[in-house]
Amino acid sequence: DAKTTQPPSMDCAEGRAANLPCNHSTISGNEYVYWYRQIHSQGPQYIIHGLKNNETNEMASLIITEDRKSSTLILPHATLRDTAVYYCIVRPFSMNTGFQKLVFGTGTRLLVSP
Amino acid sequence: DGGITQSPKYLFRKEGQNVTLSCEQNLNHDAMYWYRQDPGQGLRLIYYSQIVNDFQKGDIAEGYSVSREKKESFPLTVTSAQKNPTAFYLCASSISWDQPQHFGDGTRLSIL
């Protein structure tokens, strides 16, 4: 019951920006967009999340379109260690709805090459 | 160093045996979670706990049990009733249920 669509795989050259798209056309007004990544045989790592404004942290930038139906995760200078599966997840936040689980789809497998 | 520790990294079980997977966190997080991941698939929620002495079933709780007697610990028992226990098990925690979850490095369980 994943509510996002991501390409199954992408390639990126080391040192270049990696732009990972995510489609969430049915997103609701109270749903956040979360990004996680999973390096082989490790647990997922939280990257960033946002509601409607663009967000940036030390790992990445998140660009959300004005209509909120899609977003892009940007790794500005990809390294070999960024090779991983990247998951885009939408999750509602409202104190009235109570606990809402994270729904991990199959993500985008990003391969960063020298 | 703050973090989530899962042990052991690899675990083997004979058929018919119960086995307990450990998860400890020193992040002072209230909420903790257990997920299962099968090859090539996303994570599925087994159990979660929003606060000490309370826990709830996730999507695939059958054949599993948990306890939350201490804030920092959330052990998962895979019972003999779990018909297909071979998987990668991941524990996570968050400050509260609505905040980002942070994961351990997982335990890979195999049946002998």
PDB file of N, CA and C in Angstrom, chain A residues 34 36 38 41-46 49 87 91-95 97-102 104-106, chain B residues 9 33 35 37 40-43 45 48 50 59 88 90 97-106 108:
ATOM      1  N   TYR A  34       9.016  11.794   3.481  1.00  0.00           N
ATOM      2  CA  TYR A  34      10.244  11.348   4.143  1.00  0.00           C
ATOM      3  C   TYR A  34      11.139  10.641   3.126  1.00  0.00           C
ATOM      4  N   TYR A  36      14.505   7.991   3.191  1.00  0.00           N
ATOM      5  CA  TYR A  36      15.464   7.134   3.878  1.00  0.00           C
ATOM      6  C   TYR A  36      16.325   6.479   2.809  1.00  0.00           C
ATOM      7  N   GLN A  38      19.068   2.879   2.311  1.00  0.00           N
ATOM      8  CA  GLN A  38      19.566   1.648   2.907  1.00  0.00           C
ATOM      9  C   GLN A  38      20.749   1.158   2.099  1.00  0.00           C
ATOM     10  N   SER A  41      22.917  -4.518   3.383  1.00  0.00           N
ATOM     11  CA  SER A  41      23.107  -5.260   4.637  1.00  0.00           C
ATOM     12  C   SER A  41      23.162  -4.362   5.874  1.00  0.00           C
ATOM     13  N   GLN A  42      22.681  -3.149   5.766  1.00  0.00           N
ATOM     14  CA  GLN A  42      22.593  -2.264   6.927  1.00  0.00           C
ATOM     15  C   GLN A  42      21.139  -1.843   7.139  1.00  0.00           C
ATOM     16  N   GLY A  43      20.875  -1.213   8.271  1.00  0.00           N
ATOM     17  CA  GLY A  43      19.553  -0.677   8.514  1.00  0.00           C
ATOM     18  C   GLY A  43      19.334   0.608   7.734  1.00  0.00           C
ATOM     19  N   PRO A  44      18.081   0.968   7.455  1.00  0.00           N
ATOM     20  CA  PRO A  44      17.804   2.240   6.769  1.00  0.00           C
ATOM     21  C   PRO A  44      18.329   3.425   7.572  1.00  0.00           C
ATOM     22  N   GLN A  45      18.688   4.466   6.846  1.00  0.00           N
ATOM     23  CA  GLN A  45      19.196   5.693   7.453  1.00  0.00           C
ATOM     24  C   GLN A  45      18.260   6.833   7.083  1.00  0.00           C
ATOM     25  N   TYR A  46      17.785   7.550   8.080  1.00  0.00           N
ATOM     26  CA  TYR A  46      16.942   8.719   7.826  1.00  0.00           C
ATOM     27  C   TYR A  46      17.773   9.803   7.135  1.00  0.00           C
ATOM     28  N   HIS A  49      13.084  15.122   5.757  1.00  0.00           N
ATOM     29  CA  HIS A  49      11.655  15.105   5.518  1.00  0.00           C
ATOM     30  C   HIS A  49      11.146  16.532   5.391  1.00  0.00           C
ATOM     31  N   TYR A  87      14.486   5.340  -0.391  1.00  0.00           N
ATOM     32  CA  TYR A  87      13.046   5.183  -0.218  1.00  0.00           C
ATOM     33  C   TYR A  87      12.387   6.547   0.004  1.00  0.00           C
ATOM     34  N   ARG A  91       3.800  10.126   4.842  1.00  0.00           N
ATOM     35  CA  ARG A  91       3.277   9.712   6.133  1.00  0.00           C
ATOM     36  C   ARG A  91       2.477  10.852   6.734  1.00  0.00           C
ATOM     37  N   PRO A  92       1.237  10.576   7.144  1.00  0.00           N
ATOM     38  CA  PRO A  92       0.440  11.659   7.717  1.00  0.00           C
ATOM     39  C   PRO A  92       0.934  12.045   9.096  1.00  0.00           C
ATOM     40  N   PHE A  93       0.788  13.290   9.398  1.00  0.00           N
ATOM     41  CA  PHE A  93       1.039  13.739  10.756  1.00  0.00           C
ATOM     42  C   PHE A  93      -0.136  14.537  11.252  1.00  0.00           C
ATOM     43  N   SER A  94      -0.738  14.006  12.276  1.00  0.00           N
ATOM     44  CA  SER A  94      -1.786  14.728  12.963  1.00  0.00           C
ATOM     45  C   SER A  94      -1.931  14.102  14.332  1.00  0.00           C
ATOM     46  N   MET A  95      -1.955  14.897  15.327  1.00  0.00           N
ATOM     47  CA  MET A  95      -2.114  14.372  16.672  1.00  0.00           C
ATOM     48  C   MET A  95      -3.459  13.668  16.815  1.00  0.00           C
ATOM     49  N   THR A  97      -4.798  11.662  14.485  1.00  0.00           N
ATOM     50  CA  THR A  97      -4.825  10.357  13.827  1.00  0.00           C
ATOM     51  C   THR A  97      -4.049   9.301  14.607  1.00  0.00           C
ATOM     52  N   GLY A  98      -3.199   9.739  15.533  1.00  0.00           N
ATOM     53  CA  GLY A  98      -2.419   8.764  16.274  1.00  0.00           C
ATOM     54  C   GLY A  98      -1.304   8.170  15.423  1.00  0.00           C
ATOM     55  N   PHE A  99      -0.792   7.026  15.876  1.00  0.00           N
ATOM     56  CA  PHE A  99       0.357   6.413  15.225  1.00  0.00           C
ATOM     57  C   PHE A  99       0.072   6.092  13.765  1.00  0.00           C
ATOM     58  N   GLN A 100       0.992   6.465  12.902  1.00  0.00           N
ATOM     59  CA  GLN A 100       0.927   6.128  11.489  1.00  0.00           C
ATOM     60  C   GLN A 100       2.243   5.471  11.105  1.00  0.00           C
ATOM     61  N   LYS A 101       2.176   4.300  10.532  1.00  0.00           N
ATOM     62  CA  LYS A 101       3.399   3.568  10.231  1.00  0.00           C
ATOM     63  C   LYS A 101       4.094   4.134   8.999  1.00  0.00           C
ATOM     64  N   LEU A 102       5.382   3.866   8.907  1.00  0.00           N
ATOM     65  CA  LEU A 102       6.130   4.137   7.690  1.00  0.00           C
ATOM     66  C   LEU A 102       5.888   2.979   6.727  1.00  0.00           C
ATOM     67  N   PHE A 104       7.384   1.309   3.569  1.00  0.00           N
ATOM     68  CA  PHE A 104       8.530   1.256   2.673  1.00  0.00           C
ATOM     69  C   PHE A 104       8.132   0.499   1.413  1.00  0.00           C
ATOM     70  N   GLY A 105       8.290   1.140   0.241  1.00  0.00           N
ATOM     71  CA  GLY A 105       8.113   0.439  -1.020  1.00  0.00           C
ATOM     72  C   GLY A 105       9.414  -0.237  -1.406  1.00  0.00           C
ATOM     73  N   THR A 106       9.676  -0.333  -2.697  1.00  0.00           N
ATOM     74  CA  THR A 106      10.903  -0.982  -3.162  1.00  0.00           C
ATOM     75  C   THR A 106      11.998   0.021  -3.489  1.00  0.00           C
TER      76      THR A 106
ATOM     77  N   LYS B   9      24.449 -10.147  15.165  1.00  0.00           N
ATOM     78  CA  LYS B   9      24.315  -9.741  13.771  1.00  0.00           C
ATOM     79  C   LYS B   9      23.779 -10.896  12.918  1.00  0.00           C
ATOM     80  N   TYR B  33      10.464   0.131  17.522  1.00  0.00           N
ATOM     81  CA  TYR B  33       9.777  -0.608  16.471  1.00  0.00           C
ATOM     82  C   TYR B  33      10.578  -1.838  16.064  1.00  0.00           C
ATOM     83  N   TYR B  35      10.860  -4.357  12.566  1.00  0.00           N
ATOM     84  CA  TYR B  35      10.496  -4.595  11.183  1.00  0.00           C
ATOM     85  C   TYR B  35      11.132  -5.893  10.701  1.00  0.00           C
ATOM     86  N   GLN B  37      12.451  -7.628   6.956  1.00  0.00           N
ATOM     87  CA  GLN B  37      12.725  -7.370   5.543  1.00  0.00           C
ATOM     88  C   GLN B  37      13.109  -8.674   4.865  1.00  0.00           C
ATOM     89  N   GLY B  40      14.825  -8.257  -1.521  1.00  0.00           N
ATOM     90  CA  GLY B  40      14.226  -7.487  -2.601  1.00  0.00           C
ATOM     91  C   GLY B  40      12.938  -6.781  -2.253  1.00  0.00           C
ATOM     92  N   GLN B  41      12.578  -6.802  -0.967  1.00  0.00           N
ATOM     93  CA  GLN B  41      11.308  -6.197  -0.570  1.00  0.00           C
ATOM     94  C   GLN B  41      11.520  -5.065   0.419  1.00  0.00           C
ATOM     95  N   GLY B  42      10.452  -4.298   0.618  1.00  0.00           N
ATOM     96  CA  GLY B  42      10.492  -3.238   1.610  1.00  0.00           C
ATOM     97  C   GLY B  42      10.333  -3.806   3.017  1.00  0.00           C
ATOM     98  N   LEU B  43      10.324  -2.914   3.996  1.00  0.00           N
ATOM     99  CA  LEU B  43      10.200  -3.327   5.394  1.00  0.00           C
ATOM    100  C   LEU B  43       8.726  -3.497   5.770  1.00  0.00           C
ATOM    101  N   LEU B  45       6.164  -3.908   9.220  1.00  0.00           N
ATOM    102  CA  LEU B  45       6.131  -3.635  10.647  1.00  0.00           C
ATOM    103  C   LEU B  45       5.592  -4.842  11.414  1.00  0.00           C
ATOM    104  N   TYR B  48       5.247  -2.415  17.507  1.00  0.00           N
ATOM    105  CA  TYR B  48       5.776  -1.126  17.888  1.00  0.00           C
ATOM    106  C   TYR B  48       5.352  -0.793  19.317  1.00  0.00           C
ATOM    107  N   GLN B  50       5.032   2.699  21.798  1.00  0.00           N
ATOM    108  CA  GLN B  50       5.107   4.159  21.879  1.00  0.00           C
ATOM    109  C   GLN B  50       5.631   4.629  23.226  1.00  0.00           C
ATOM    110  N   ASP B  59       1.701  -5.054  11.212  1.00  0.00           N
ATOM    111  CA  ASP B  59       1.016  -5.755  10.124  1.00  0.00           C
ATOM    112  C   ASP B  59       1.228  -7.273  10.133  1.00  0.00           C
ATOM    113  N   PHE B  88      15.682 -10.690   7.498  1.00  0.00           N
ATOM    114  CA  PHE B  88      16.527  -9.650   8.080  1.00  0.00           C
ATOM    115  C   PHE B  88      15.623  -8.834   9.009  1.00  0.00           C
ATOM    116  N   LEU B  90      14.975  -5.729  11.668  1.00  0.00           N
ATOM    117  CA  LEU B  90      15.466  -4.386  11.952  1.00  0.00           C
ATOM    118  C   LEU B  90      14.692  -3.766  13.096  1.00  0.00           C
ATOM    119  N   TRP B  97       6.339   8.969  18.443  1.00  0.00           N
ATOM    120  CA  TRP B  97       5.865   8.197  17.286  1.00  0.00           C
ATOM    121  C   TRP B  97       5.830   9.022  16.011  1.00  0.00           C
ATOM    122  N   ASP B  98       5.727  10.334  16.129  1.00  0.00           N
ATOM    123  CA  ASP B  98       5.568  11.177  14.956  1.00  0.00           C
ATOM    124  C   ASP B  98       6.889  11.737  14.428  1.00  0.00           C
ATOM    125  N   GLN B  99       7.989  11.363  15.036  1.00  0.00           N
ATOM    126  CA  GLN B  99       9.290  11.867  14.618  1.00  0.00           C
ATOM    127  C   GLN B  99      10.048  10.817  13.792  1.00  0.00           C
ATOM    128  N   PRO B 100      11.083  11.235  13.042  1.00  0.00           N
ATOM    129  CA  PRO B 100      11.819  10.274  12.205  1.00  0.00           C
ATOM    130  C   PRO B 100      12.367   9.106  13.012  1.00  0.00           C
ATOM    131  N   GLN B 101      12.325   7.921  12.401  1.00  0.00           N
ATOM    132  CA  GLN B 101      12.837   6.728  13.038  1.00  0.00           C
ATOM    133  C   GLN B 101      14.304   6.520  12.663  1.00  0.00           C
ATOM    134  N   HIS B 102      15.053   6.019  13.637  1.00  0.00           N
ATOM    135  CA  HIS B 102      16.465   5.720  13.432  1.00  0.00           C
ATOM    136  C   HIS B 102      16.659   4.229  13.662  1.00  0.00           C
ATOM    137  N   PHE B 103      17.407   3.592  12.772  1.00  0.00           N
ATOM    138  CA  PHE B 103      17.478   2.143  12.728  1.00  0.00           C
ATOM    139  C   PHE B 103      18.812   1.597  13.219  1.00  0.00           C
ATOM    140  N   GLY B 104      18.754   0.377  13.752  1.00  0.00           N
ATOM    141  CA  GLY B 104      19.959  -0.390  14.022  1.00  0.00           C
ATOM    142  C   GLY B 104      20.435  -1.068  12.742  1.00  0.00           C
ATOM    143  N   ASP B 105      21.493  -1.854  12.861  1.00  0.00           N
ATOM    144  CA  ASP B 105      22.079  -2.498  11.687  1.00  0.00           C
ATOM    145  C   ASP B 105      21.536  -3.898  11.425  1.00  0.00           C
ATOM    146  N   GLY B 106      20.572  -4.318  12.194  1.00  0.00           N
ATOM    147  CA  GLY B 106      19.833  -5.521  11.863  1.00  0.00           C
ATOM    148  C   GLY B 106      20.432  -6.813  12.365  1.00  0.00           C
ATOM    149  N   ARG B 108      20.327 -10.885  11.075  1.00  0.00           N
ATOM    150  CA  ARG B 108      19.920 -11.805  10.000  1.00  0.00           C
ATOM    151  C   ARG B 108      19.673 -13.177  10.615  1.00  0.00           C
TER     152      ARG B 108
END
